[in-house]
XYZ file of C-alpha atoms in Angstrom:
712
model
C 59.833 -55.570 76.616
C 57.602 -55.853 73.686
C 54.253 -54.570 72.654
C 51.420 -56.806 71.711
C 50.747 -57.006 68.045
C 47.561 -58.627 66.898
C 47.837 -60.920 63.912
C 44.541 -60.922 62.120
C 42.675 -58.210 61.277
C 43.187 -56.036 64.360
C 46.804 -55.716 63.393
C 48.568 -53.050 65.370
C 50.702 -51.193 62.889
C 54.016 -52.190 64.364
C 56.194 -50.626 61.744
C 58.569 -48.232 63.401
C 56.822 -45.361 61.616
C 53.141 -44.509 61.361
C 52.288 -46.060 64.705
C 49.732 -43.299 65.218
C 47.323 -45.180 62.969
C 47.554 -48.334 65.100
C 44.330 -49.636 66.638
C 43.692 -51.785 69.659
C 45.269 -51.608 73.077
C 48.952 -52.271 73.477
C 49.445 -54.605 76.411
C 52.136 -55.250 78.987
C 55.526 -56.336 77.587
C 55.124 -59.794 79.133
C 51.817 -60.340 77.299
C 51.976 -61.332 73.638
C 49.657 -60.017 70.927
C 46.296 -61.747 70.800
C 46.088 -64.518 68.207
C 42.887 -66.017 66.850
C 42.952 -69.826 66.710
C 42.072 -70.030 63.020
C 38.902 -69.258 61.115
C 35.529 -70.969 61.598
C 35.266 -74.331 59.778
C 33.061 -74.303 56.658
C 30.759 -76.966 58.129
C 29.361 -74.484 60.652
C 26.138 -72.611 59.753
C 25.894 -68.787 60.092
C 24.863 -66.690 63.114
C 25.091 -68.633 66.407
C 26.510 -71.517 64.408
C 29.711 -69.486 64.175
C 29.958 -68.972 67.947
C 32.547 -70.854 69.982
C 32.615 -71.322 73.748
C 34.383 -72.977 76.665
C 37.985 -73.614 75.588
C 40.532 -75.824 77.312
C 44.292 -75.946 76.610
C 47.114 -78.348 77.469
C 50.863 -78.430 76.773
C 53.111 -81.385 75.913
C 55.802 -82.401 78.385
C 58.012 -83.602 75.514
C 57.794 -80.335 73.581
C 56.779 -77.035 75.239
C 55.881 -75.583 71.836
C 53.217 -78.301 71.250
C 49.845 -77.082 72.567
C 46.376 -78.545 72.099
C 43.265 -76.382 72.534
C 39.673 -77.570 72.268
C 36.344 -75.718 72.428
C 32.664 -75.861 71.562
C 31.845 -75.091 67.916
C 28.461 -73.568 67.054
C 26.983 -73.111 70.530
C 23.225 -73.732 70.887
C 21.197 -71.459 73.156
C 19.556 -74.409 74.943
C 22.680 -76.455 75.671
C 25.623 -78.000 73.907
C 27.045 -77.173 70.505
C 26.945 -78.425 66.948
C 30.318 -80.060 67.527
C 33.509 -79.657 69.475
C 36.602 -78.438 67.684
C 40.309 -78.312 68.304
C 43.389 -76.318 67.358
C 47.009 -77.453 67.479
C 50.021 -75.149 67.769
C 53.558 -76.397 67.222
C 55.242 -73.053 67.926
C 53.950 -72.319 71.407
C 50.710 -70.573 70.455
C 51.873 -68.174 67.727
C 50.109 -70.069 64.939
C 47.339 -72.654 65.037
C 45.798 -75.345 62.817
C 42.091 -75.675 63.525
C 39.408 -78.274 62.672
C 36.188 -79.780 63.956
C 36.440 -83.035 65.893
C 36.088 -85.578 63.061
C 33.278 -88.142 63.057
C 31.833 -86.886 66.330
C 28.506 -85.198 65.532
C 26.125 -85.296 62.601
C 27.455 -81.992 61.254
C 30.510 -83.798 59.831
C 29.643 -87.473 59.626
C 29.481 -88.505 63.285
C 26.659 -90.307 65.108
C 25.906 -87.768 67.855
C 23.493 -84.816 67.799
C 25.437 -82.329 69.937
C 28.750 -82.010 71.765
C 29.910 -79.967 74.733
C 32.354 -79.793 77.679
C 35.545 -80.235 75.595
C 38.778 -81.155 77.399
C 42.172 -81.998 75.876
C 45.170 -84.052 76.947
C 48.677 -84.976 75.747
C 50.678 -87.976 76.943
C 54.461 -88.320 77.208
C 54.673 -89.681 73.664
C 52.998 -86.587 72.235
C 49.691 -88.337 71.444
C 46.707 -85.962 71.597
C 43.374 -86.775 73.255
C 39.964 -85.076 73.113
C 37.249 -85.708 75.702
C 33.656 -84.662 74.932
C 30.163 -84.968 76.354
C 27.822 -85.844 73.475
C 24.066 -86.088 72.906
C 22.914 -89.600 72.034
C 19.407 -88.351 71.182
C 18.004 -85.228 69.540
C 16.700 -83.707 72.799
C 19.990 -84.308 74.654
C 18.148 -86.343 77.297
C 20.821 -89.035 77.122
C 24.449 -88.037 77.478
C 27.617 -90.005 76.783
C 31.283 -89.321 77.534
C 33.715 -90.155 74.734
C 37.440 -89.826 73.993
C 39.317 -89.562 70.675
C 43.067 -90.022 70.095
C 45.566 -88.719 67.516
C 49.090 -90.107 67.115
C 50.118 -87.570 64.427
C 49.632 -84.232 66.184
C 46.024 -83.794 65.153
C 46.144 -84.755 61.489
C 43.986 -87.874 61.988
C 41.877 -89.110 64.900
C 40.253 -92.306 66.065
C 36.509 -92.495 66.233
C 34.900 -91.608 69.583
C 35.378 -94.344 72.210
C 32.734 -94.523 74.939
C 33.897 -93.854 78.500
C 30.475 -93.808 80.132
C 26.802 -93.493 79.157
C 23.901 -92.103 81.110
C 20.313 -93.137 80.480
C 16.884 -91.577 80.261
C 13.643 -93.470 80.931
C 11.492 -90.588 82.159
C 11.701 -87.288 84.003
C 11.709 -89.283 87.258
C 14.182 -91.932 86.177
C 17.404 -90.819 84.544
C 21.145 -90.347 85.028
C 22.840 -87.589 83.071
C 26.664 -87.141 83.102
C 27.882 -83.529 83.054
C 30.962 -81.337 83.612
C 33.487 -83.974 82.636
C 37.237 -83.414 82.953
C 40.204 -85.446 81.739
C 43.768 -85.700 83.005
C 46.720 -87.803 81.803
C 49.636 -88.908 83.957
C 52.643 -87.538 82.054
C 55.164 -87.965 84.870
C 58.111 -90.215 84.031
C 58.335 -93.839 85.244
C 55.581 -93.869 87.845
C 53.069 -96.624 88.654
C 50.309 -94.903 86.686
C 52.362 -93.158 83.960
C 50.291 -92.923 80.782
C 46.949 -93.431 82.554
C 43.963 -91.368 81.415
C 41.326 -90.461 84.001
C 37.957 -88.889 83.207
C 35.808 -87.479 86.012
C 32.276 -86.124 85.787
C 29.087 -85.418 87.739
C 26.187 -87.857 87.527
C 22.924 -85.937 87.831
C 20.624 -88.633 89.159
C 16.841 -88.543 89.498
C 15.369 -91.905 90.493
C 11.904 -91.747 92.073
C 9.992 -94.977 91.712
C 8.303 -95.543 95.044
C 11.115 -97.639 96.539
C 13.827 -95.057 95.829
C 13.924 -91.315 96.373
C 17.156 -90.033 94.801
C 17.885 -86.531 93.541
C 21.623 -86.025 93.780
C 24.768 -84.900 91.970
C 27.668 -87.320 92.461
C 31.254 -87.208 91.227
C 32.372 -90.358 89.389
C 35.478 -91.432 87.492
C 36.828 -93.953 85.000
C 40.366 -94.684 83.840
C 42.186 -96.182 80.858
C 45.632 -97.780 80.757
C 45.653 -98.476 77.011
C 45.582 -94.935 75.577
C 41.801 -94.662 75.695
C 40.960 -97.863 73.796
C 39.054 -99.287 76.776
C 37.810 -97.890 80.073
C 37.224 -99.144 83.597
C 33.801 -99.363 85.158
C 32.678 -96.065 86.655
C 33.703 -95.523 90.285
C 32.097 -93.177 92.804
C 34.408 -90.427 93.995
C 31.580 -89.131 96.209
C 29.302 -92.115 96.995
C 25.522 -91.738 97.522
C 24.047 -91.614 100.996
C 22.358 -94.966 100.356
C 20.962 -96.984 97.481
C 17.408 -95.847 98.192
C 17.716 -92.233 99.303
C 20.304 -89.582 98.443
C 20.247 -85.801 98.142
C 23.981 -85.002 98.046
C 25.154 -82.298 95.643
C 28.700 -82.237 94.264
C 29.837 -80.631 91.019
C 32.835 -79.215 89.149
C 35.436 -81.987 89.519
C 39.023 -81.046 88.661
C 41.426 -84.044 88.764
C 45.228 -83.704 88.791
C 47.937 -86.347 88.972
C 50.531 -86.020 91.737
C 54.178 -87.061 91.963
C 54.233 -90.772 92.782
C 51.175 -91.651 90.687
C 48.358 -90.617 93.037
C 45.357 -88.545 91.983
C 43.666 -85.587 93.685
C 40.210 -84.363 92.722
C 38.927 -80.943 93.809
C 35.188 -80.248 93.595
C 32.377 -78.126 94.995
C 30.096 -79.427 97.749
C 26.836 -77.483 97.424
C 25.336 -78.843 100.641
C 28.287 -77.675 102.731
C 29.063 -74.538 100.665
C 32.721 -75.400 100.362
C 35.443 -76.767 98.134
C 36.699 -80.253 98.956
C 39.477 -82.566 97.782
C 39.602 -86.361 97.665
C 42.801 -88.369 97.224
C 43.243 -91.630 95.342
C 46.587 -93.306 96.138
C 46.329 -95.631 93.131
C 45.682 -92.986 90.495
C 41.897 -93.125 90.262
C 41.221 -96.822 90.778
C 39.919 -96.431 94.341
C 39.062 -93.628 96.786
C 39.602 -95.097 100.257
C 39.769 -91.782 102.142
C 37.108 -89.210 102.940
C 36.969 -85.782 101.353
C 38.803 -82.918 103.039
C 37.653 -79.276 103.069
C 39.638 -76.696 101.121
C 37.593 -73.534 101.747
C 34.683 -73.428 104.158
C 32.185 -70.648 103.599
C 32.488 -70.550 99.818
C 29.629 -68.244 98.697
C 28.630 -68.625 95.070
C 28.462 -65.475 92.932
C 26.362 -65.459 89.777
C 27.512 -62.656 87.488
C 24.722 -60.804 85.668
C 24.214 -61.059 81.903
C 26.738 -63.870 81.398
C 26.597 -67.605 81.947
C 29.473 -68.374 84.287
C 30.618 -71.630 85.856
C 30.688 -70.024 89.264
C 30.920 -73.411 91.015
C 33.910 -74.539 88.924
C 37.320 -74.139 90.556
C 40.463 -73.967 88.459
C 43.141 -76.330 89.780
C 46.836 -76.779 89.063
C 49.595 -78.865 90.630
C 53.237 -77.932 91.196
C 54.857 -80.953 89.589
C 57.978 -80.808 91.755
C 56.253 -80.426 95.145
C 52.839 -82.029 94.634
C 51.070 -78.984 96.081
C 47.613 -78.036 94.861
C 46.863 -74.493 93.654
C 43.214 -73.473 93.355
C 41.466 -70.346 92.042
C 37.736 -69.677 92.270
C 35.124 -66.924 92.574
C 33.403 -66.307 95.907
C 31.544 -63.516 97.608
C 32.820 -62.364 100.999
C 29.354 -62.324 102.570
C 25.839 -63.268 101.511
C 24.981 -59.596 100.955
C 28.173 -58.784 99.050
C 27.054 -57.453 95.618
C 30.248 -58.639 93.889
C 32.293 -61.781 93.611
C 36.066 -61.861 94.163
C 38.943 -63.902 92.783
C 40.183 -66.172 95.565
C 43.271 -68.346 95.740
C 44.204 -71.170 98.070
C 47.080 -73.658 98.022
C 48.402 -76.583 100.022
C 51.705 -76.809 101.899
C 52.678 -80.459 101.831
C 55.710 -81.539 103.824
C 56.826 -83.911 101.050
C 55.974 -84.378 97.388
C 56.137 -88.144 97.809
C 52.934 -90.075 98.477
C 52.382 -91.118 102.086
C 53.422 -94.663 102.928
C 49.892 -95.215 104.165
C 46.869 -93.056 104.762
C 45.662 -89.826 103.231
C 47.744 -86.853 102.105
C 48.262 -84.131 104.705
C 47.431 -81.176 102.481
C 47.878 -78.445 105.093
C 45.915 -75.849 103.122
C 46.744 -72.204 103.690
C 44.122 -69.623 104.475
C 42.393 -68.503 101.242
C 43.367 -65.031 100.017
C 42.141 -62.646 97.381
C 44.441 -62.815 94.373
C 42.878 -59.592 93.106
C 42.980 -57.065 95.924
C 39.921 -55.137 94.788
C 37.189 -55.881 92.272
C 36.187 -52.601 90.603
C 33.250 -54.243 88.844
C 32.149 -57.798 88.111
C 34.904 -60.428 87.924
C 34.497 -64.167 87.549
C 35.672 -67.407 85.935
C 39.340 -67.454 87.027
C 41.724 -69.818 85.247
C 45.011 -70.815 86.892
C 48.417 -72.072 85.774
C 51.359 -72.894 88.045
C 55.030 -73.540 87.289
C 56.579 -76.918 88.224
C 58.321 -75.446 91.289
C 55.105 -73.800 92.490
C 56.560 -70.297 92.653
C 54.994 -68.709 89.569
C 51.209 -68.710 89.755
C 49.199 -66.863 87.112
C 45.430 -66.397 87.213
C 43.427 -64.787 84.451
C 39.728 -63.956 84.652
C 36.794 -62.195 83.028
C 36.628 -58.541 84.115
C 33.972 -55.914 83.433
C 36.056 -52.862 84.491
C 36.048 -51.341 80.986
C 32.370 -52.074 80.323
C 29.172 -50.886 81.926
C 27.900 -51.739 85.374
C 25.237 -53.904 83.743
C 28.027 -56.176 82.433
C 27.221 -55.673 78.762
C 30.885 -55.966 77.765
C 34.190 -57.042 79.212
C 37.824 -58.090 78.947
C 40.196 -60.652 80.354
C 42.776 -59.547 82.913
C 45.454 -61.453 84.819
C 47.518 -61.331 88.000
C 50.743 -63.178 88.751
C 52.553 -64.256 91.908
C 56.253 -65.167 91.889
C 56.360 -66.330 95.504
C 53.869 -69.177 95.426
C 50.785 -67.043 96.036
C 51.915 -64.910 98.983
C 51.889 -61.632 97.060
C 50.299 -60.733 93.734
C 51.013 -58.289 90.933
C 48.667 -55.547 89.866
C 46.106 -56.760 87.353
C 47.240 -56.509 83.723
C 45.147 -56.777 80.619
C 45.105 -59.734 78.196
C 42.507 -58.682 75.619
C 43.471 -55.972 73.147
C 39.981 -54.516 73.141
C 36.773 -54.710 75.143
C 34.186 -57.039 73.612
C 30.374 -56.964 73.537
C 28.743 -59.947 75.236
C 25.619 -59.624 73.079
C 27.572 -61.071 70.143
C 27.839 -64.417 71.966
C 25.086 -67.036 72.064
C 22.338 -66.136 74.510
C 21.139 -68.673 77.078
C 18.600 -68.645 79.911
C 21.463 -67.776 82.284
C 23.068 -65.058 80.157
C 25.453 -64.896 77.220
C 27.680 -67.939 76.832
C 31.417 -67.679 76.234
C 32.320 -70.516 78.580
C 31.935 -72.017 82.032
C 35.716 -72.408 81.952
C 38.718 -71.328 79.865
C 42.111 -72.757 78.953
C 45.601 -72.143 80.300
C 48.590 -74.233 79.208
C 51.064 -73.842 82.087
C 54.782 -73.073 81.776
C 56.957 -76.157 82.175
C 60.120 -74.237 83.062
C 61.266 -70.802 84.303
C 62.057 -69.587 80.776
C 58.638 -70.467 79.331
C 55.448 -68.479 78.950
C 52.037 -69.780 79.906
C 49.495 -69.806 77.066
C 45.977 -68.553 77.828
C 43.063 -69.506 75.548
C 39.693 -67.801 75.922
C 36.653 -66.787 73.845
C 35.634 -63.212 73.053
C 33.449 -61.420 70.507
C 35.584 -58.548 69.215
C 34.927 -59.513 65.577
C 31.154 -59.712 65.945
C 30.926 -63.359 66.973
C 32.403 -65.542 69.704
C 35.848 -66.792 68.628
C 38.742 -68.544 70.404
C 41.780 -66.343 71.064
C 45.121 -66.899 72.755
C 47.983 -64.966 74.304
C 51.287 -65.858 75.958
C 52.149 -64.604 79.463
C 55.810 -64.361 80.508
C 57.512 -64.807 83.871
C 57.683 -61.647 86.027
C 60.328 -63.146 88.317
C 63.286 -62.076 86.157
C 63.939 -58.922 84.164
C 61.234 -57.480 81.968
C 63.155 -58.087 78.734
C 63.307 -61.815 79.549
C 59.544 -61.858 80.202
C 58.956 -60.024 76.902
C 61.098 -62.572 75.079
C 59.209 -65.493 76.625
C 55.887 -63.972 75.600
C 56.884 -62.992 72.093
C 59.292 -65.596 70.723
C 58.771 -69.373 70.438
C 60.851 -71.392 72.854
C 62.619 -73.168 69.972
C 63.673 -69.848 68.393
C 65.437 -68.458 71.449
C 69.189 -68.590 72.003
C 71.007 -70.589 74.656
C 72.751 -67.421 75.865
C 70.847 -64.402 77.253
C 73.418 -62.096 75.628
C 72.866 -63.742 72.254
C 69.117 -63.200 72.693
C 69.674 -59.447 73.115
C 71.255 -59.052 69.692
C 69.672 -61.906 67.742
C 67.395 -61.012 64.835
C 65.151 -64.077 64.387
C 62.797 -62.375 61.915
C 65.729 -60.948 59.875
C 64.271 -57.446 59.598
C 67.633 -55.818 60.538
C 66.383 -54.996 64.044
C 67.883 -56.985 66.954
C 65.656 -58.150 69.788
C 66.877 -55.414 72.150
C 65.736 -52.711 69.729
C 62.487 -54.532 68.926
C 61.839 -54.516 72.667
C 62.452 -50.829 73.386
C 60.568 -49.784 70.232
C 57.534 -52.010 70.751
C 58.036 -54.153 67.664
C 57.472 -57.897 67.212
C 60.649 -60.017 67.234
C 58.939 -62.847 65.368
C 57.383 -60.824 62.518
C 59.621 -59.092 59.966
C 58.696 -55.416 59.732
C 60.520 -53.187 57.240
C 62.044 -50.086 58.777
C 60.657 -47.018 56.977
C 62.567 -43.934 55.952
C 62.482 -40.609 57.747
C 59.916 -37.923 57.020
C 58.178 -35.089 58.828
C 55.935 -36.377 61.629
C 57.883 -39.629 61.678
C 56.432 -41.621 64.593
C 57.564 -44.578 66.658
C 56.925 -46.205 70.005
C 59.408 -46.073 72.875
C 59.522 -48.000 76.124
C 58.035 -45.940 78.938
C 60.561 -45.243 81.700
C 58.333 -46.743 84.418
C 57.742 -49.973 82.489
C 61.260 -51.300 82.999
C 63.443 -49.325 85.431
C 66.442 -51.417 84.327
C 66.088 -50.253 80.713
C 66.075 -46.462 80.310
C 66.113 -45.095 76.783
C 66.774 -41.566 75.476
C 66.038 -40.767 71.816
C 67.320 -37.851 69.704
C 67.541 -37.116 66.009
C 70.367 -35.663 63.994
C 72.289 -35.213 60.764
C 75.288 -37.217 59.631
C 75.189 -40.562 57.892
C 77.315 -42.299 60.547
C 77.794 -41.673 64.283
C 81.237 -40.224 63.598
C 79.587 -37.417 61.585
C 76.721 -36.847 64.047
C 75.230 -33.346 64.433
C 72.418 -33.325 66.986
C 69.156 -31.770 65.834
C 67.240 -29.372 68.020
C 63.968 -31.105 67.078
C 61.849 -32.031 70.106
C 59.417 -34.956 69.747
C 55.805 -34.854 70.825
C 55.110 -37.571 73.395
C 51.876 -39.348 74.307
C 51.145 -42.497 76.288
C 50.100 -45.396 74.110
C 47.697 -48.243 74.773
C 48.035 -49.498 78.346
C 50.823 -46.909 78.975
C 53.711 -49.359 78.852
C 55.007 -47.513 75.783
C 54.777 -43.932 74.636
C 54.375 -42.637 71.116
C 57.109 -40.290 69.891
C 56.306 -38.026 66.926
C 59.070 -35.905 65.339
C 57.534 -32.938 63.448
C 60.712 -32.159 61.438
C 62.158 -35.674 61.010
C 62.407 -35.068 57.253
C 65.806 -33.468 57.926
C 67.109 -36.468 59.894
C 69.809 -38.790 58.676
C 69.657 -40.876 61.803
C 67.896 -41.408 65.132
C 70.017 -42.201 68.167
C 68.746 -44.380 71.000
C 70.932 -44.338 74.095
C 70.185 -47.287 76.397
C 71.117 -46.807 80.052
C 73.875 -44.432 78.910
C 75.934 -47.544 78.183
C 75.254 -48.339 74.540
C 74.198 -46.026 71.741
C 72.237 -47.403 68.804
C 71.648 -45.513 65.572
C 68.821 -45.982 63.117
C 70.397 -44.840 59.843
C 68.743 -43.376 56.794
C 67.187 -45.964 54.463
C 69.930 -45.320 51.867
C 72.598 -46.690 54.228
C 73.905 -50.255 53.650
C 72.654 -51.230 57.115
C 69.855 -49.655 59.153
C 70.829 -50.373 62.756
C 74.332 -49.992 64.165
C 75.797 -49.743 67.634
C 78.504 -47.133 68.117
C 81.880 -48.587 69.109
C 85.131 -46.891 70.094
C 87.443 -45.350 67.502
C 84.801 -44.601 64.842
C 83.811 -48.238 64.504
C 80.188 -49.365 64.411
C 78.697 -52.829 64.768
C 75.725 -54.267 62.905
C 74.290 -57.416 64.554
C 74.006 -59.136 61.192
C 76.687 -57.428 59.013
C 79.479 -57.125 61.573
C 82.012 -54.323 62.156
C 82.501 -51.254 59.968
C 85.120 -48.507 60.312
C 83.477 -45.246 59.240
C 86.057 -42.462 59.781
C 86.833 -42.269 56.046
C 83.186 -42.500 54.871
C 82.010 -42.966 52.177
C 84.982 -45.371 52.183
C 84.221 -47.997 54.826
C 86.379 -50.770 56.163
C 84.521 -54.035 56.771
C 85.988 -56.760 58.958
C 85.625 -59.364 56.173
C 85.287 -57.420 52.895
C 88.094 -54.960 53.637
C 87.727 -51.521 52.041
C 84.425 -50.850 50.263
C 82.868 -47.690 48.875
C 79.315 -46.787 49.942
C 77.155 -45.793 46.952
C 73.854 -45.077 48.749
C 73.739 -48.526 50.300
C 75.361 -50.423 47.442
C 78.965 -51.338 48.263
C 81.724 -51.284 45.644
C 84.299 -53.921 46.593
C 87.731 -53.511 44.918
C 88.713 -57.056 45.952
C 86.241 -58.477 43.400
C 85.803 -55.346 41.244
C 82.053 -55.578 41.717
C 79.106 -53.851 43.335
C 77.674 -55.850 46.256
C 74.208 -55.660 47.745
C 73.999 -56.368 51.508
C 70.838 -58.100 52.735
C 70.132 -59.733 56.118
C 67.831 -62.263 54.453
C 70.709 -64.036 52.663
C 73.705 -63.013 54.793
C 76.547 -64.193 54.868
C 75.940 -64.327 51.105
C 75.807 -61.082 49.128
C 74.481 -60.396 45.653
C 76.981 -59.377 42.981
C 75.870 -56.827 40.387
C 76.144 -59.430 37.596
C 73.807 -61.966 39.195
C 76.454 -64.028 40.971
C 77.179 -64.067 44.708
C 80.009 -63.771 47.159
C 80.198 -65.629 50.454
C 81.692 -63.951 53.538
C 83.752 -66.183 55.797
C 82.941 -64.120 58.872
C 85.758 -63.339 61.284
C 88.364 -63.682 58.542
C 89.473 -61.555 55.539
C 88.286 -64.228 53.097
C 85.353 -64.330 50.664
C 84.292 -66.865 48.074
C 83.357 -65.474 44.637
C 80.921 -67.662 42.673
C 81.704 -65.683 39.486
C 85.335 -66.776 39.425
C 84.957 -69.869 41.612
C 87.855 -68.683 43.793
C 88.497 -67.854 47.414
C 89.834 -64.299 47.679
C 91.810 -62.724 50.513
C 90.484 -59.182 50.842
C 93.288 -57.563 52.891
């Protein structure tokens, strides 16, 4: 397991020593450190102009490390933002490149006055798409839906292409589009593969004597040419009639299904329920009536924060075609709190019906969070392709005041398709103050919705993207959430190492050292260190401090630590020093402080009584070794050393060498050699040349003489 380590400036001091000065809250091993999605673009003005809101995130089918996030930039208090922005990660959410949407609003050369409701998409070719609602006029009376496309992973973008425009003639004659969503069919070889669909709500007021219309209707449009042109708008929920309509639908969430069909989940205000409508031709027509998902849905409006309480979060299990839905609802009208609910379908077959509507067979809704200690709201869901791993994260006020002046994000996970749920675990490294976000008439605004790029395989982490104010303004942050179905080390690895940097073999992953800081992944895990960030291992001294995996965190990985004298395990003399222990952060690790560590020459870490690892003094040629039989030790990067005759050591490639405080004299080349994991299997010679170790053999190449040398 691994501890979260924040990258920018809340860095948790993850060096093995001095952890006592770390700040922030260390999270569960399967949750990565929080990462900010880049700094605010220079085009944004100060104060609220630096506040972001409402992120969305999507992952590429062709490359699980390619993630697109988009969000409002410079939120206004009275609606919309100065622009929408985006961030692209090509390493699974560890690093991001961030910019404003180019040529969208007047802040950076575009034609529109404001932007809002950002949604992203990625097709099977890896093209990126951004969908925005924009203000055609200064007062934002007239709204327009637009889409932009990038074919080079976000370096350049097309100008905004119109999907649909509302109009405004007067306060009694207008149509305003709102709460748009976009989905792209990225299934392989299906009738609608590559199709883009945008859905939205038309807020219609038409009162002219012959017509009396005040309604909210879901509509959609689609594109089969990568967003260059769009179909005429189609009603998903038609009006009652052309002259009178008072229907109220909102919060559409479209998803493509196996076989090319489209399902759209939305809220029906008149019936107080969630509904779903199916389109067998991928959004071209809607021949079937809506079906209820949850009757008795009771809206909960959280105090002091603007929340999209009517917005469900919807995912689809790509292999089964089942819908997975999370939302906030009160249990009764007098219930003072809202609760995180979950409901899913149980289709008999993933294939589309030969004729007629889909038989969804929805289960009874359940609470994903068993109890709500304070206010919770705005759940965001991601589901694995097989439908078994379902993760929901949500805003949670448990660490703030009852007035909801501050909060965090927490998550729960199910590994059995939503039957049972884990205890809630924390995503944010510290509680944030809502007052630092932009204020609106409905409370502080960090988003009506948030982003969650789902895992596309069992060995992948989901990537959550939210907004919080820990640095004094509202910024977009992300974290990776691993799979709790397997062992905890595997979940830690998923959360803390890019998919492309992991090994094909689980055993190789245990002892790999991807950041080349001499510490293999297994030791990074038990000591709460990042496997993807090189941290130098400090020397021993009194009050030497380090983290250690708490015994209850991973019952399959039990670690005992003790200090001692002796440069190598063969010379070990156990010290009587007893460390001081204290729980750290969220109690997944404990902090170990050794008052008299200045006398140590090593620290031993025994894992499950089966393998003993030694952290050697900083003057040793290697820092970490595993004890082997017969006075041999093994370094994951330097190989095997025989230590019984120390300071003479026998190396499996170099042969006999003499240890001069970490510098090795090698008789085979009559030279001093300097071991370093950063250039291994090369080693520096004392005269500026190098030797190359042909590992697994007694041969080295000497660049000084230009010869291959057999060492023994």
